[in-house]
Amino acid sequence: MLSCDTFALGKKYYIENKNCLGKNSDRPLGEAQPIAFYPGGKHPAGEMLKCTHLTIPQAAHTYTVLGCRPYWIWGFEMGVNEMGLAIGNEAEWSRSDAEAEEGLLGMDLLRLALERAATAEAGVRVIAELLEKYGQNANANPLFDRRYENSFLLVDRDEIWLMETAGRRWIAKKIGDWAAISNCYSIGGEYDMASPDIETYAREKRWLRPDEAFDFAKAYSRSGRQSTALHRYRRQKKLIAAHAGPLDRAAMTGILRDHFEGEIIEPRWDSCAAMFPSICMHAAEWNGSQTAASIVCAWDDELGPVTWYAPSLPCLSLYIPVYWTGDTPAAMGKGEGTYDENSLWWQTQRLAMLVSADESRFGGAVRAELRKLEGEIAAGAEEAEQQARQLIRVGSRTTACELLAAYTRAASDSAMGLVRRLCESVSSEIRKDGGPYGTRKEFLEEYCARVGMPL
């Protein structure tokens, strides 16, 4: 299972002088990933918490969190808490000995860190403690048995930390400028925290020569698993480094919509039929991975965490702002394992699949309309945020939250309306042809039959 690309920008590299997290979550095809709030609070002694596969003791206090959650999983692919800590994770595969005991999913570890930690460094320590106690040997796929280890990018208001894990061992590094991660380890010999035996274990396994300097990525990586991840890791770094000055949100979403355009491995025919998994990842087979959701998240000193969420494939979707109001529109928080016409995730997924039937024919016009509305939503968000700031400054935070929640609902409704209209327009053209043609015909027919989605 190929999955995910994540990057974090320090204050000097994001135009608003804030730390910022961006991530594409790549998951099994047809796995809805809506976004929703989950309230925190105080918990009585002895309370237990049901995670995806394990039940563990609950913490005495948890923070309210906002996250993108695969419909059948307790944890998050990416999320943020009320303190401004945002985390994204990546699947990894190490040379560590396999475990038989069931553990916590990396997504569960991510959400637990958001619920229990106020800062990035504290989040590293929460994950480390839980990892050492429970391990991470857990199935992360609803269709097949797929297990992996994890890397995490943790971003708070002031710091960025990169944490990488191998079995129950871990290593972490504080990031000064920016970082990008994919499904390949990136911490070398410089780090700030780690399991006590992180180096001795590697040397006992003869993963390093006796006179060779310790390099975590080189020692622990399972080489065969990096064949496509390294390309995406380097592509993220190249796109970030190409900017002469700080990136803005449009530049970040542009990276998250990338398909290796202009590179030797760019798609042969179109982005929906890519031969190499790209940052915006399109599945070519039923058992493949595809981008299920995308976010850009940053802390605002007055508004709190501001998260821009795109359901399904970001290149055929649009980013909608979600503010710290405790409320997400019903359509944005809805979606399971089969098609639901009232789910924004499923409607956007349907549009992406329809366009992929003949991207050269439909893609340009569809993307133009999506980007037009996205621009209008962004402009309206600036106005709504300015009004909210004025209300907050005179002590009317509740009214400000109501205003922002209403704006997100309006943006969600506009997105749903456009996506539905585009779906019907493209579907009508395909029906006139008697069904789909082209390289993805059988794939689309099988996928639609499996999830009950009309083409």
PDB file of C-alpha atoms in Angstrom, residues 115-376:
ATOM      1  CA  GLU A 115      -5.866  14.499  22.306  1.00  0.00           C
ATOM      2  CA  ARG A 116      -3.110  14.341  24.941  1.00  0.00           C
ATOM      3  CA  ALA A 117      -0.378  16.813  23.902  1.00  0.00           C
ATOM      4  CA  ALA A 118      -0.277  20.610  23.660  1.00  0.00           C
ATOM      5  CA  THR A 119       2.991  20.906  21.699  1.00  0.00           C
ATOM      6  CA  ALA A 120       4.919  19.062  19.015  1.00  0.00           C
ATOM      7  CA  GLU A 121       7.631  17.918  21.418  1.00  0.00           C
ATOM      8  CA  ALA A 122       5.019  16.690  23.893  1.00  0.00           C
ATOM      9  CA  GLY A 123       3.320  14.857  21.016  1.00  0.00           C
ATOM     10  CA  VAL A 124       6.563  13.023  20.258  1.00  0.00           C
ATOM     11  CA  ARG A 125       6.748  11.898  23.879  1.00  0.00           C
ATOM     12  CA  VAL A 126       3.106  10.739  23.915  1.00  0.00           C
ATOM     13  CA  ILE A 127       3.611   8.667  20.767  1.00  0.00           C
ATOM     14  CA  ALA A 128       6.904   7.257  22.077  1.00  0.00           C
ATOM     15  CA  GLU A 129       5.358   6.129  25.361  1.00  0.00           C
ATOM     16  CA  LEU A 130       2.378   4.472  23.665  1.00  0.00           C
ATOM     17  CA  LEU A 131       4.562   2.912  20.972  1.00  0.00           C
ATOM     18  CA  GLU A 132       6.908   1.349  23.498  1.00  0.00           C
ATOM     19  CA  LYS A 133       3.978  -0.030  25.485  1.00  0.00           C
ATOM     20  CA  TYR A 134       1.641  -1.275  22.747  1.00  0.00           C
ATOM     21  CA  GLY A 135       3.650  -1.450  19.521  1.00  0.00           C
ATOM     22  CA  GLN A 136       2.145  -0.678  16.108  1.00  0.00           C
ATOM     23  CA  ASN A 137       1.520  -4.067  14.525  1.00  0.00           C
ATOM     24  CA  ALA A 138      -2.024  -3.427  13.282  1.00  0.00           C
ATOM     25  CA  ASN A 139      -3.986  -3.925  10.067  1.00  0.00           C
ATOM     26  CA  ALA A 140      -4.709  -0.595   8.354  1.00  0.00           C
ATOM     27  CA  ASN A 141      -6.755  -1.787   5.380  1.00  0.00           C
ATOM     28  CA  PRO A 142     -10.469  -2.739   5.240  1.00  0.00           C
ATOM     29  CA  LEU A 143      -9.952  -4.998   2.207  1.00  0.00           C
ATOM     30  CA  PHE A 144      -6.661  -6.795   2.821  1.00  0.00           C
ATOM     31  CA  ASP A 145      -4.203  -7.344   5.648  1.00  0.00           C
ATOM     32  CA  ARG A 146      -1.794  -4.410   5.354  1.00  0.00           C
ATOM     33  CA  ARG A 147       0.544  -3.490   8.225  1.00  0.00           C
ATOM     34  CA  TYR A 148       3.190  -0.816   8.451  1.00  0.00           C
ATOM     35  CA  GLU A 149       5.220   1.402  10.742  1.00  0.00           C
ATOM     36  CA  ASN A 150       5.006   5.186  10.792  1.00  0.00           C
ATOM     37  CA  SER A 151       6.660   8.555  10.484  1.00  0.00           C
ATOM     38  CA  PHE A 152       5.023  11.677  11.915  1.00  0.00           C
ATOM     39  CA  LEU A 153       5.370  15.398  11.223  1.00  0.00           C
ATOM     40  CA  LEU A 154       4.238  17.361  14.274  1.00  0.00           C
ATOM     41  CA  VAL A 155       3.704  21.110  13.934  1.00  0.00           C
ATOM     42  CA  ASP A 156       2.734  23.528  16.708  1.00  0.00           C
ATOM     43  CA  ARG A 157       2.692  27.325  16.878  1.00  0.00           C
ATOM     44  CA  ASP A 158       6.457  27.544  17.389  1.00  0.00           C
ATOM     45  CA  GLU A 159       8.146  24.234  16.536  1.00  0.00           C
ATOM     46  CA  ILE A 160       8.217  21.422  13.991  1.00  0.00           C
ATOM     47  CA  TRP A 161       9.302  17.891  14.925  1.00  0.00           C
ATOM     48  CA  LEU A 162       9.885  14.875  12.703  1.00  0.00           C
ATOM     49  CA  MET A 163       9.477  11.471  14.354  1.00  0.00           C
ATOM     50  CA  GLU A 164      10.208   8.132  12.666  1.00  0.00           C
ATOM     51  CA  THR A 165       9.491   4.680  14.057  1.00  0.00           C
ATOM     52  CA  ALA A 166      10.658   1.115  13.472  1.00  0.00           C
ATOM     53  CA  GLY A 167       8.812  -1.535  15.454  1.00  0.00           C
ATOM     54  CA  ARG A 168       8.747  -0.169  19.012  1.00  0.00           C
ATOM     55  CA  ARG A 169      11.829   1.959  18.462  1.00  0.00           C
ATOM     56  CA  TRP A 170      11.735   5.598  17.467  1.00  0.00           C
ATOM     57  CA  ILE A 171      13.876   8.608  16.631  1.00  0.00           C
ATOM     58  CA  ALA A 172      12.968  12.314  16.488  1.00  0.00           C
ATOM     59  CA  LYS A 173      14.482  15.524  15.195  1.00  0.00           C
ATOM     60  CA  LYS A 174      13.541  19.170  15.653  1.00  0.00           C
ATOM     61  CA  ILE A 175      13.177  20.886  12.273  1.00  0.00           C
ATOM     62  CA  GLY A 176      14.391  24.436  11.782  1.00  0.00           C
ATOM     63  CA  ASP A 177      13.130  25.453   8.344  1.00  0.00           C
ATOM     64  CA  TRP A 178      10.901  22.959   6.561  1.00  0.00           C
ATOM     65  CA  ALA A 179      10.564  19.227   6.060  1.00  0.00           C
ATOM     66  CA  ALA A 180       8.927  16.805   3.640  1.00  0.00           C
ATOM     67  CA  ILE A 181       8.245  13.126   4.221  1.00  0.00           C
ATOM     68  CA  SER A 182       6.897  10.251   2.185  1.00  0.00           C
ATOM     69  CA  ASN A 183       7.050   6.470   2.564  1.00  0.00           C
ATOM     70  CA  CYS A 184      10.808   6.469   3.153  1.00  0.00           C
ATOM     71  CA  TYR A 185      12.814   7.313   6.254  1.00  0.00           C
ATOM     72  CA  SER A 186      14.672  10.632   6.153  1.00  0.00           C
ATOM     73  CA  ILE A 187      16.430  11.077   9.531  1.00  0.00           C
ATOM     74  CA  GLY A 188      20.131  10.317   9.137  1.00  0.00           C
ATOM     75  CA  GLY A 189      22.754  10.676  11.849  1.00  0.00           C
ATOM     76  CA  GLU A 190      21.552  13.928  13.418  1.00  0.00           C
ATOM     77  CA  TYR A 191      18.645  13.736  15.845  1.00  0.00           C
ATOM     78  CA  ASP A 192      17.437  15.124  19.181  1.00  0.00           C
ATOM     79  CA  MET A 193      15.627  12.211  20.860  1.00  0.00           C
ATOM     80  CA  ALA A 194      15.503   8.455  20.305  1.00  0.00           C
ATOM     81  CA  SER A 195      14.989   5.050  21.868  1.00  0.00           C
ATOM     82  CA  PRO A 196      18.044   4.202  24.020  1.00  0.00           C
ATOM     83  CA  ASP A 197      19.060   1.287  21.788  1.00  0.00           C
ATOM     84  CA  ILE A 198      18.289   2.845  18.406  1.00  0.00           C
ATOM     85  CA  GLU A 199      21.943   2.560  17.323  1.00  0.00           C
ATOM     86  CA  THR A 200      23.053  -0.546  19.218  1.00  0.00           C
ATOM     87  CA  TYR A 201      20.156  -2.591  17.811  1.00  0.00           C
ATOM     88  CA  ALA A 202      21.150  -1.661  14.240  1.00  0.00           C
ATOM     89  CA  ARG A 203      24.771  -2.599  14.913  1.00  0.00           C
ATOM     90  CA  GLU A 204      23.789  -5.901  16.527  1.00  0.00           C
ATOM     91  CA  LYS A 205      21.825  -6.677  13.365  1.00  0.00           C
ATOM     92  CA  ARG A 206      24.918  -5.851  11.256  1.00  0.00           C
ATOM     93  CA  TRP A 207      23.005  -3.169   9.337  1.00  0.00           C
ATOM     94  CA  LEU A 208      26.065  -0.900   9.577  1.00  0.00           C
ATOM     95  CA  ARG A 209      29.766  -1.638   9.260  1.00  0.00           C
ATOM     96  CA  PRO A 210      31.663  -1.386  12.582  1.00  0.00           C
ATOM     97  CA  ASP A 211      33.442   1.785  11.445  1.00  0.00           C
ATOM     98  CA  GLU A 212      30.386   3.327   9.748  1.00  0.00           C
ATOM     99  CA  ALA A 213      28.681   6.395  11.263  1.00  0.00           C
ATOM    100  CA  PHE A 214      25.121   5.818  12.429  1.00  0.00           C
ATOM    101  CA  ASP A 215      22.471   6.745   9.859  1.00  0.00           C
ATOM    102  CA  PHE A 216      18.937   5.800  10.882  1.00  0.00           C
ATOM    103  CA  ALA A 217      17.404   5.893   7.399  1.00  0.00           C
ATOM    104  CA  LYS A 218      20.206   3.853   5.848  1.00  0.00           C
ATOM    105  CA  ALA A 219      20.286   1.295   8.650  1.00  0.00           C
ATOM    106  CA  TYR A 220      16.565   0.720   9.173  1.00  0.00           C
ATOM    107  CA  SER A 221      15.056   1.135   5.683  1.00  0.00           C
ATOM    108  CA  ARG A 222      13.668  -1.896   3.903  1.00  0.00           C
ATOM    109  CA  SER A 223      14.999  -1.054   0.451  1.00  0.00           C
ATOM    110  CA  GLY A 224      12.329  -2.682  -1.694  1.00  0.00           C
ATOM    111  CA  ARG A 225       9.624  -0.486  -0.204  1.00  0.00           C
ATOM    112  CA  GLN A 226      11.246   2.757  -1.393  1.00  0.00           C
ATOM    113  CA  SER A 227      10.943   2.224  -5.153  1.00  0.00           C
ATOM    114  CA  THR A 228       8.212   4.846  -5.635  1.00  0.00           C
ATOM    115  CA  ALA A 229       8.323   6.732  -2.334  1.00  0.00           C
ATOM    116  CA  LEU A 230      11.737   8.278  -2.933  1.00  0.00           C
ATOM    117  CA  HIS A 231      10.514   9.982  -6.112  1.00  0.00           C
ATOM    118  CA  ARG A 232       7.644  11.668  -4.269  1.00  0.00           C
ATOM    119  CA  TYR A 233       9.865  12.640  -1.324  1.00  0.00           C
ATOM    120  CA  ARG A 234      12.365  14.311  -3.646  1.00  0.00           C
ATOM    121  CA  ARG A 235       9.599  15.926  -5.707  1.00  0.00           C
ATOM    122  CA  GLN A 236       8.131  17.611  -2.623  1.00  0.00           C
ATOM    123  CA  LYS A 237      11.558  18.913  -1.644  1.00  0.00           C
ATOM    124  CA  LYS A 238      12.219  20.191  -5.164  1.00  0.00           C
ATOM    125  CA  LEU A 239       8.892  22.024  -5.386  1.00  0.00           C
ATOM    126  CA  ILE A 240       9.331  23.666  -1.982  1.00  0.00           C
ATOM    127  CA  ALA A 241      12.930  24.675  -2.675  1.00  0.00           C
ATOM    128  CA  ALA A 242      11.972  26.136  -6.070  1.00  0.00           C
ATOM    129  CA  HIS A 243      10.212  29.072  -4.407  1.00  0.00           C
ATOM    130  CA  ALA A 244      12.434  32.136  -4.045  1.00  0.00           C
ATOM    131  CA  GLY A 245      10.378  33.434  -1.133  1.00  0.00           C
ATOM    132  CA  PRO A 246       7.805  32.138   1.354  1.00  0.00           C
ATOM    133  CA  LEU A 247       5.023  29.917   0.017  1.00  0.00           C
ATOM    134  CA  ASP A 248       1.373  30.934   0.231  1.00  0.00           C
ATOM    135  CA  ARG A 249      -1.604  28.608   0.507  1.00  0.00           C
ATOM    136  CA  ALA A 250      -2.026  28.466  -3.278  1.00  0.00           C
ATOM    137  CA  ALA A 251       1.567  27.272  -3.643  1.00  0.00           C
ATOM    138  CA  MET A 252       1.002  24.616  -0.986  1.00  0.00           C
ATOM    139  CA  THR A 253      -2.156  23.300  -2.645  1.00  0.00           C
ATOM    140  CA  GLY A 254      -0.304  23.354  -5.964  1.00  0.00           C
ATOM    141  CA  ILE A 255       2.286  20.984  -4.507  1.00  0.00           C
ATOM    142  CA  LEU A 256      -0.478  18.739  -3.189  1.00  0.00           C
ATOM    143  CA  ARG A 257      -2.004  18.631  -6.704  1.00  0.00           C
ATOM    144  CA  ASP A 258       1.255  17.653  -8.403  1.00  0.00           C
ATOM    145  CA  HIS A 259       1.629  14.731 -10.858  1.00  0.00           C
ATOM    146  CA  PHE A 260       5.342  15.078 -11.737  1.00  0.00           C
ATOM    147  CA  GLU A 261       4.466  17.574 -14.474  1.00  0.00           C
ATOM    148  CA  GLY A 262       7.556  18.391 -16.525  1.00  0.00           C
ATOM    149  CA  GLU A 263       9.541  15.422 -15.210  1.00  0.00           C
ATOM    150  CA  ILE A 264      10.662  12.337 -17.102  1.00  0.00           C
ATOM    151  CA  ILE A 265       8.133  10.292 -15.109  1.00  0.00           C
ATOM    152  CA  GLU A 266       5.162  12.606 -15.710  1.00  0.00           C
ATOM    153  CA  PRO A 267       1.931  10.784 -16.680  1.00  0.00           C
ATOM    154  CA  ARG A 268       2.132   9.150 -20.088  1.00  0.00           C
ATOM    155  CA  TRP A 269      -1.390  10.095 -21.188  1.00  0.00           C
ATOM    156  CA  ASP A 270      -3.024  12.067 -18.407  1.00  0.00           C
ATOM    157  CA  SER A 271      -2.787  12.470 -14.628  1.00  0.00           C
ATOM    158  CA  CYS A 272      -5.635  10.033 -13.999  1.00  0.00           C
ATOM    159  CA  ALA A 273      -3.688   7.290 -15.771  1.00  0.00           C
ATOM    160  CA  ALA A 274      -0.310   7.973 -14.191  1.00  0.00           C
ATOM    161  CA  MET A 275       2.302   5.233 -14.464  1.00  0.00           C
ATOM    162  CA  PHE A 276       4.149   6.377 -11.332  1.00  0.00           C
ATOM    163  CA  PRO A 277       2.390   7.185  -8.037  1.00  0.00           C
ATOM    164  CA  SER A 278       2.518  10.965  -7.646  1.00  0.00           C
ATOM    165  CA  ILE A 279       1.876  13.395  -4.789  1.00  0.00           C
ATOM    166  CA  CYS A 280      -1.733  13.616  -5.981  1.00  0.00           C
ATOM    167  CA  MET A 281      -2.127   9.860  -6.379  1.00  0.00           C
ATOM    168  CA  HIS A 282      -4.595   8.235  -8.796  1.00  0.00           C
ATOM    169  CA  ALA A 283      -5.287   4.520  -8.444  1.00  0.00           C
ATOM    170  CA  ALA A 284      -5.036   2.355 -11.539  1.00  0.00           C
ATOM    171  CA  GLU A 285      -6.304  -0.894  -9.984  1.00  0.00           C
ATOM    172  CA  TRP A 286      -8.928  -1.818  -7.431  1.00  0.00           C
ATOM    173  CA  ASN A 287      -6.338  -2.903  -4.861  1.00  0.00           C
ATOM    174  CA  GLY A 288      -4.306   0.295  -5.256  1.00  0.00           C
ATOM    175  CA  SER A 289      -4.022   3.488  -3.231  1.00  0.00           C
ATOM    176  CA  GLN A 290      -5.480   6.862  -4.093  1.00  0.00           C
ATOM    177  CA  THR A 291      -5.482  10.280  -2.467  1.00  0.00           C
ATOM    178  CA  ALA A 292      -8.545  10.315  -0.227  1.00  0.00           C
ATOM    179  CA  ALA A 293      -8.269  13.787   1.318  1.00  0.00           C
ATOM    180  CA  SER A 294      -5.939  16.759   1.524  1.00  0.00           C
ATOM    181  CA  ILE A 295      -5.399  19.516   4.089  1.00  0.00           C
ATOM    182  CA  VAL A 296      -3.429  22.690   4.678  1.00  0.00           C
ATOM    183  CA  CYS A 297      -3.468  23.773   8.323  1.00  0.00           C
ATOM    184  CA  ALA A 298      -1.986  26.726  10.222  1.00  0.00           C
ATOM    185  CA  TRP A 299      -2.514  28.445  13.573  1.00  0.00           C
ATOM    186  CA  ASP A 300      -4.065  31.921  13.660  1.00  0.00           C
ATOM    187  CA  ASP A 301      -3.513  33.962  16.833  1.00  0.00           C
ATOM    188  CA  GLU A 302      -7.102  35.242  16.818  1.00  0.00           C
ATOM    189  CA  LEU A 303      -9.083  32.532  15.042  1.00  0.00           C
ATOM    190  CA  GLY A 304      -7.214  29.468  16.317  1.00  0.00           C
ATOM    191  CA  PRO A 305      -6.426  26.576  13.946  1.00  0.00           C
ATOM    192  CA  VAL A 306      -7.597  27.169  10.370  1.00  0.00           C
ATOM    193  CA  THR A 307      -7.766  24.053   8.195  1.00  0.00           C
ATOM    194  CA  TRP A 308      -8.407  23.990   4.455  1.00  0.00           C
ATOM    195  CA  TYR A 309      -9.847  20.586   3.511  1.00  0.00           C
ATOM    196  CA  ALA A 310     -10.256  19.042   0.058  1.00  0.00           C
ATOM    197  CA  PRO A 311     -12.225  15.773  -0.117  1.00  0.00           C
ATOM    198  CA  SER A 312     -10.997  13.017  -2.442  1.00  0.00           C
ATOM    199  CA  LEU A 313      -8.342  13.848  -5.064  1.00  0.00           C
ATOM    200  CA  PRO A 314      -7.211  17.475  -4.638  1.00  0.00           C
ATOM    201  CA  CYS A 315      -6.611  18.007  -8.371  1.00  0.00           C
ATOM    202  CA  LEU A 316     -10.319  17.317  -8.969  1.00  0.00           C
ATOM    203  CA  SER A 317     -11.631  18.856  -5.766  1.00  0.00           C
ATOM    204  CA  LEU A 318     -11.570  22.215  -4.007  1.00  0.00           C
ATOM    205  CA  TYR A 319     -10.277  23.377  -0.639  1.00  0.00           C
ATOM    206  CA  ILE A 320     -12.868  24.549   1.898  1.00  0.00           C
ATOM    207  CA  PRO A 321     -11.977  26.390   5.140  1.00  0.00           C
ATOM    208  CA  VAL A 322     -12.872  24.782   8.461  1.00  0.00           C
ATOM    209  CA  TYR A 323     -12.577  27.099  11.467  1.00  0.00           C
ATOM    210  CA  TRP A 324     -12.310  26.285  15.163  1.00  0.00           C
ATOM    211  CA  THR A 325     -16.047  26.429  15.844  1.00  0.00           C
ATOM    212  CA  GLY A 326     -16.762  22.845  16.919  1.00  0.00           C
ATOM    213  CA  ASP A 327     -19.071  22.474  13.924  1.00  0.00           C
ATOM    214  CA  THR A 328     -18.592  20.936  10.490  1.00  0.00           C
ATOM    215  CA  PRO A 329     -21.335  20.790   7.839  1.00  0.00           C
ATOM    216  CA  ALA A 330     -23.176  17.474   7.723  1.00  0.00           C
ATOM    217  CA  ALA A 331     -22.114  16.817   4.125  1.00  0.00           C
ATOM    218  CA  MET A 332     -18.430  17.269   5.012  1.00  0.00           C
ATOM    219  CA  GLY A 333     -18.604  14.906   7.992  1.00  0.00           C
ATOM    220  CA  LYS A 334     -20.449  12.142   6.147  1.00  0.00           C
ATOM    221  CA  GLY A 335     -19.100   9.141   4.219  1.00  0.00           C
ATOM    222  CA  GLU A 336     -18.547   5.401   4.665  1.00  0.00           C
ATOM    223  CA  GLY A 337     -17.645   2.455   2.447  1.00  0.00           C
ATOM    224  CA  THR A 338     -20.361   2.778  -0.195  1.00  0.00           C
ATOM    225  CA  TYR A 339     -21.615   5.651  -2.320  1.00  0.00           C
ATOM    226  CA  ASP A 340     -23.753   8.251  -0.539  1.00  0.00           C
ATOM    227  CA  GLU A 341     -25.242  11.037  -2.640  1.00  0.00           C
ATOM    228  CA  ASN A 342     -25.475  13.296   0.432  1.00  0.00           C
ATOM    229  CA  SER A 343     -21.762  13.021   1.227  1.00  0.00           C
ATOM    230  CA  LEU A 344     -19.473  15.717  -0.168  1.00  0.00           C
ATOM    231  CA  TRP A 345     -16.645  13.174  -0.113  1.00  0.00           C
ATOM    232  CA  TRP A 346     -18.557  10.683  -2.233  1.00  0.00           C
ATOM    233  CA  GLN A 347     -19.873  13.299  -4.642  1.00  0.00           C
ATOM    234  CA  THR A 348     -16.346  14.609  -5.188  1.00  0.00           C
ATOM    235  CA  GLN A 349     -15.053  11.051  -5.560  1.00  0.00           C
ATOM    236  CA  ARG A 350     -17.703  10.384  -8.197  1.00  0.00           C
ATOM    237  CA  LEU A 351     -16.677  13.503 -10.112  1.00  0.00           C
ATOM    238  CA  ALA A 352     -13.025  12.453 -10.048  1.00  0.00           C
ATOM    239  CA  MET A 353     -13.905   9.006 -11.386  1.00  0.00           C
ATOM    240  CA  LEU A 354     -16.141  10.448 -14.104  1.00  0.00           C
ATOM    241  CA  VAL A 355     -13.434  12.826 -15.299  1.00  0.00           C
ATOM    242  CA  SER A 356     -10.871  10.022 -15.270  1.00  0.00           C
ATOM    243  CA  ALA A 357     -12.922   8.154 -17.865  1.00  0.00           C
ATOM    244  CA  ASP A 358     -11.635  10.690 -20.419  1.00  0.00           C
ATOM    245  CA  GLU A 359      -9.510  13.357 -18.758  1.00  0.00           C
ATOM    246  CA  SER A 360      -8.400  14.967 -22.010  1.00  0.00           C
ATOM    247  CA  ARG A 361     -12.063  15.576 -22.837  1.00  0.00           C
ATOM    248  CA  PHE A 362     -13.463  16.583 -19.444  1.00  0.00           C
ATOM    249  CA  GLY A 363     -10.554  17.565 -17.204  1.00  0.00           C
ATOM    250  CA  GLY A 364      -9.838  21.092 -18.396  1.00  0.00           C
ATOM    251  CA  ALA A 365     -13.387  22.414 -18.132  1.00  0.00           C
ATOM    252  CA  VAL A 366     -14.095  20.675 -14.817  1.00  0.00           C
ATOM    253  CA  ARG A 367     -10.901  21.918 -13.192  1.00  0.00           C
ATOM    254  CA  ALA A 368     -11.551  25.462 -14.428  1.00  0.00           C
ATOM    255  CA  GLU A 369     -14.946  25.539 -12.735  1.00  0.00           C
ATOM    256  CA  LEU A 370     -13.595  24.007  -9.532  1.00  0.00           C
ATOM    257  CA  ARG A 371     -10.722  26.510  -9.347  1.00  0.00           C
ATOM    258  CA  LYS A 372     -13.096  29.409 -10.036  1.00  0.00           C
ATOM    259  CA  LEU A 373     -15.308  28.455  -7.090  1.00  0.00           C
ATOM    260  CA  GLU A 374     -12.273  27.742  -4.915  1.00  0.00           C
ATOM    261  CA  GLY A 375     -11.037  31.265  -5.616  1.00  0.00           C
ATOM    262  CA  GLU A 376     -14.423  32.711  -4.739  1.00  0.00           C
TER     263      GLU A 376
END
